[in-house]
């Protein structure tokens, strides 16, 4: 019984599977199952947002005024680009071009960093105006009762999303290091694909967050 | 293919504590869950006994505040740390791969991680006692839970983490059932226990994330005052209830579906007869899982939810009785003209059918809004859910543990004392909880530490019943411990059952089967 | 050749670029539409476009177009049950009848 590390790029696979292909397809199914849970978790926030927006349109109208669509649009473009580079990263590994793949993965992480940088700018600007979440809110309400509720949503949704961006960056860095080390090849790239799928869901959530927060009044 | 793995069983494969803490073997992981879940059951059980002691008389043993904490921990521990994880984590982990002829679950390392996550969440939950103790009830309703202290934030974060463990287990099981079935084992040939675990896993994956976001929001509400559920800040407490029950109703089916899977296995083995209506029972598990998502508002009939929503939820709730009844009738028809052996596991199975029927039928009564207006928050509800969760799930766990004990440990147990445990539990259960239906109908509210004098005599009977249940479980514990120390060696198949786990050694090999089985028939080919 | 069971399917570089450019165009479109006042329809249009973008990401970047049906069902279920949560909560909210307090 092997006790050493399994070198999967040589086509080896864990003992409880019948083949490398079964291991690959099983792992992918596991990732899809996990991604479904992320949709449901974030989705709960979207549901609450729509319900409250229906109940208090004035709160959401006033709150949205403090968001700049320019930052939102730039961030959307940044994340879309990162999804492209993530997909290309896997594409190059599938073709055995590991150094090209590594470049794409690094760009993906950098895009994530740019995204977080812009978020930092946005958050700082809001804090400057006293637009803190919940009880800490000290900004202008413009006469709208319970305006802080809007910012609670804003920080909760972008905050949870931001945590996932950071997690994704960490995961991509991990697979990038492994790519540089030569762990992957056309016969085995499962972790890269799994991480990639996670990253795309992070992008997917932003695709909906952008119009929700920045564009719809 | 090494023969060393075939020579010794999974208990002997690797010695010492570290070999267990780093194991990837689904059987060992199942046992690790089992030890701690049994311990948490003891904690929750002590809380229950103290509750019943308080309710023995009208006088006060505990203050109202202390009582609220007791009932919260009883509920939270039993729900999140015993019955929700229970059967899937222990018997599901142990037997799912064996039932489908696989060597392990799809993701063994994730399985071990699930155990560690479960332990972390459980320890966090228990640690809240050090912060004063949570007194909100296991449902954490707002706005009370927003204002009260005593460790609510830590407790709900513990629930979040326990939820993660549940999701990972469910995810693992779905991938396992889809991908690792032995050659010839089509979905129409998997044991009904596997169908039930599979349906449960779907619930675990789809429902738990909403609980996750709900408790996260509650934590943020308490820390930052975000205002989602606080009416003073524009929030809606009923929204909390919607989000909470969107998970918690499917959760009760997470609690009962695996139990029904066990009963299917017990009935067919101990009737020496093929299950009646395999396909109907299999699809009824999926149906129950599906419908369970559409009914959560029946916990909210008097919350302030609209009447129309209430009517909708009420009608759909009554539907769920149909697939459940299908199972019950099919078990009965399996026993009819079968060669019924009244071994202790079968006694528990028959007890299940009787008690679960009462629990289920009273559930339909509660589904009727007109009746629920009177019954809501009374002991009628308490009796209903204890009939299905204790009379149902716990009886099934006991029966399943006894049934599979010889396979797990290679030792037989004392049939005589197992039957004694059954008598105490079955009789004790009815003595404890049947009076509560009457008390509820008379108007006795739940979650109160004292009550009107006219309720006293029934409460006293109920408390005596709790002592009988406690005795029964202590006897059962004794049966298990005695078996481990002195039990006779068990054969491969002491019950002459037909499912795959009985076609390998007791206890099983580390990799389960000497050779991967090739399946050519259904799981219950008795006659 | 069955696309559905081509487990190690390699998507061409060109396909990725076409999808990416489409996503950028759709982003520009959604920003432009938001500047025009369609009234209540604005929200629907915005989410409609977002859904088209989401489908592109799901089908091509995440390879759902070439995936087995099971994985598609798994992902779709997440959205389906989310919709369920939304619809039933909405039914409650919109059918509530305000009642004067008698206290």
mmCIF file of C-alpha atoms in Angstrom, chain B residues 10-11 13-41 81-82 85-95 108-120 122-123 165 169 401 405 408-409:
data_model
loop_
_atom_site.group_PDB
_atom_site.id
_atom_site.type_symbol
_atom_site.label_atom_id
_atom_site.label_comp_id
_atom_site.label_asym_id
_atom_site.label_seq_id
_atom_site.Cartn_x
_atom_site.Cartn_y
_atom_site.Cartn_z
ATOM 1 C CA UNK B 10 -10.382 -1.537 10.164
ATOM 2 C CA UNK B 11 -10.082 -1.428 13.973
ATOM 3 C CA UNK B 13 -5.397 -1.186 10.851
ATOM 4 C CA UNK B 14 -3.144 1.332 12.564
ATOM 5 C CA UNK B 15 -2.944 1.705 16.331
ATOM 6 C CA UNK B 16 -2.844 4.632 18.674
ATOM 7 C CA UNK B 17 -4.681 7.920 19.034
ATOM 8 C CA UNK B 18 -2.917 9.625 16.123
ATOM 9 C CA UNK B 19 -3.967 6.868 13.739
ATOM 10 C CA UNK B 20 -7.558 7.764 14.599
ATOM 11 C CA UNK B 21 -7.132 11.552 14.516
ATOM 12 C CA UNK B 22 -5.531 11.387 11.073
ATOM 13 C CA UNK B 23 -7.639 8.563 9.694
ATOM 14 C CA UNK B 24 -9.210 8.764 6.248
ATOM 15 C CA UNK B 25 -11.299 5.643 6.852
ATOM 16 C CA UNK B 26 -15.017 6.438 6.722
ATOM 17 C CA UNK B 27 -15.703 3.714 9.294
ATOM 18 C CA UNK B 28 -13.393 5.211 11.886
ATOM 19 C CA UNK B 29 -14.725 8.685 11.173
ATOM 20 C CA UNK B 30 -18.236 7.346 11.739
ATOM 21 C CA UNK B 31 -17.197 5.980 15.141
ATOM 22 C CA UNK B 32 -15.474 9.237 16.073
ATOM 23 C CA UNK B 33 -18.717 11.078 15.355
ATOM 24 C CA UNK B 34 -20.545 8.378 17.321
ATOM 25 C CA UNK B 35 -18.592 8.769 20.550
ATOM 26 C CA UNK B 36 -19.029 12.511 20.716
ATOM 27 C CA UNK B 37 -22.624 12.610 19.502
ATOM 28 C CA UNK B 38 -23.432 10.077 22.233
ATOM 29 C CA UNK B 39 -21.757 12.387 24.736
ATOM 30 C CA UNK B 40 -23.722 15.404 23.488
ATOM 31 C CA UNK B 41 -26.887 13.293 23.690
ATOM 32 C CA UNK B 81 -25.318 18.347 17.750
ATOM 33 C CA UNK B 82 -27.258 15.093 17.977
ATOM 34 C CA UNK B 85 -25.717 15.119 12.326
ATOM 35 C CA UNK B 86 -26.679 11.816 14.032
ATOM 36 C CA UNK B 87 -27.562 9.112 11.557
ATOM 37 C CA UNK B 88 -25.777 10.514 8.483
ATOM 38 C CA UNK B 89 -22.543 11.178 10.354
ATOM 39 C CA UNK B 90 -22.437 7.882 12.249
ATOM 40 C CA UNK B 91 -24.287 5.181 10.336
ATOM 41 C CA UNK B 92 -24.230 7.001 7.004
ATOM 42 C CA UNK B 93 -20.474 7.419 7.149
ATOM 43 C CA UNK B 94 -19.953 3.835 8.267
ATOM 44 C CA UNK B 95 -22.331 2.088 5.903
ATOM 45 C CA UNK B 108 -12.095 10.999 2.467
ATOM 46 C CA UNK B 109 -10.003 14.003 3.518
ATOM 47 C CA UNK B 110 -13.042 16.263 3.330
ATOM 48 C CA UNK B 111 -14.822 13.694 5.499
ATOM 49 C CA UNK B 112 -12.173 13.987 8.213
ATOM 50 C CA UNK B 113 -12.331 17.773 7.917
ATOM 51 C CA UNK B 114 -16.108 17.583 8.415
ATOM 52 C CA UNK B 115 -15.507 15.826 11.730
ATOM 53 C CA UNK B 116 -13.032 18.452 12.910
ATOM 54 C CA UNK B 117 -15.410 21.229 11.868
ATOM 55 C CA UNK B 118 -18.234 19.463 13.742
ATOM 56 C CA UNK B 119 -16.064 19.242 16.859
ATOM 57 C CA UNK B 120 -15.057 22.905 16.607
ATOM 58 C CA UNK B 122 -19.795 21.792 19.145
ATOM 59 C CA UNK B 123 -17.069 23.014 21.473
ATOM 60 C CA UNK B 165 -19.912 20.384 8.651
ATOM 61 C CA UNK B 169 -20.998 15.696 4.686
ATOM 62 C CA UNK B 401 -27.051 0.672 16.250
ATOM 63 C CA UNK B 405 -23.362 -3.409 16.111
ATOM 64 C CA UNK B 408 -19.149 -2.595 13.339
ATOM 65 C CA UNK B 409 -17.407 -4.316 16.245
#
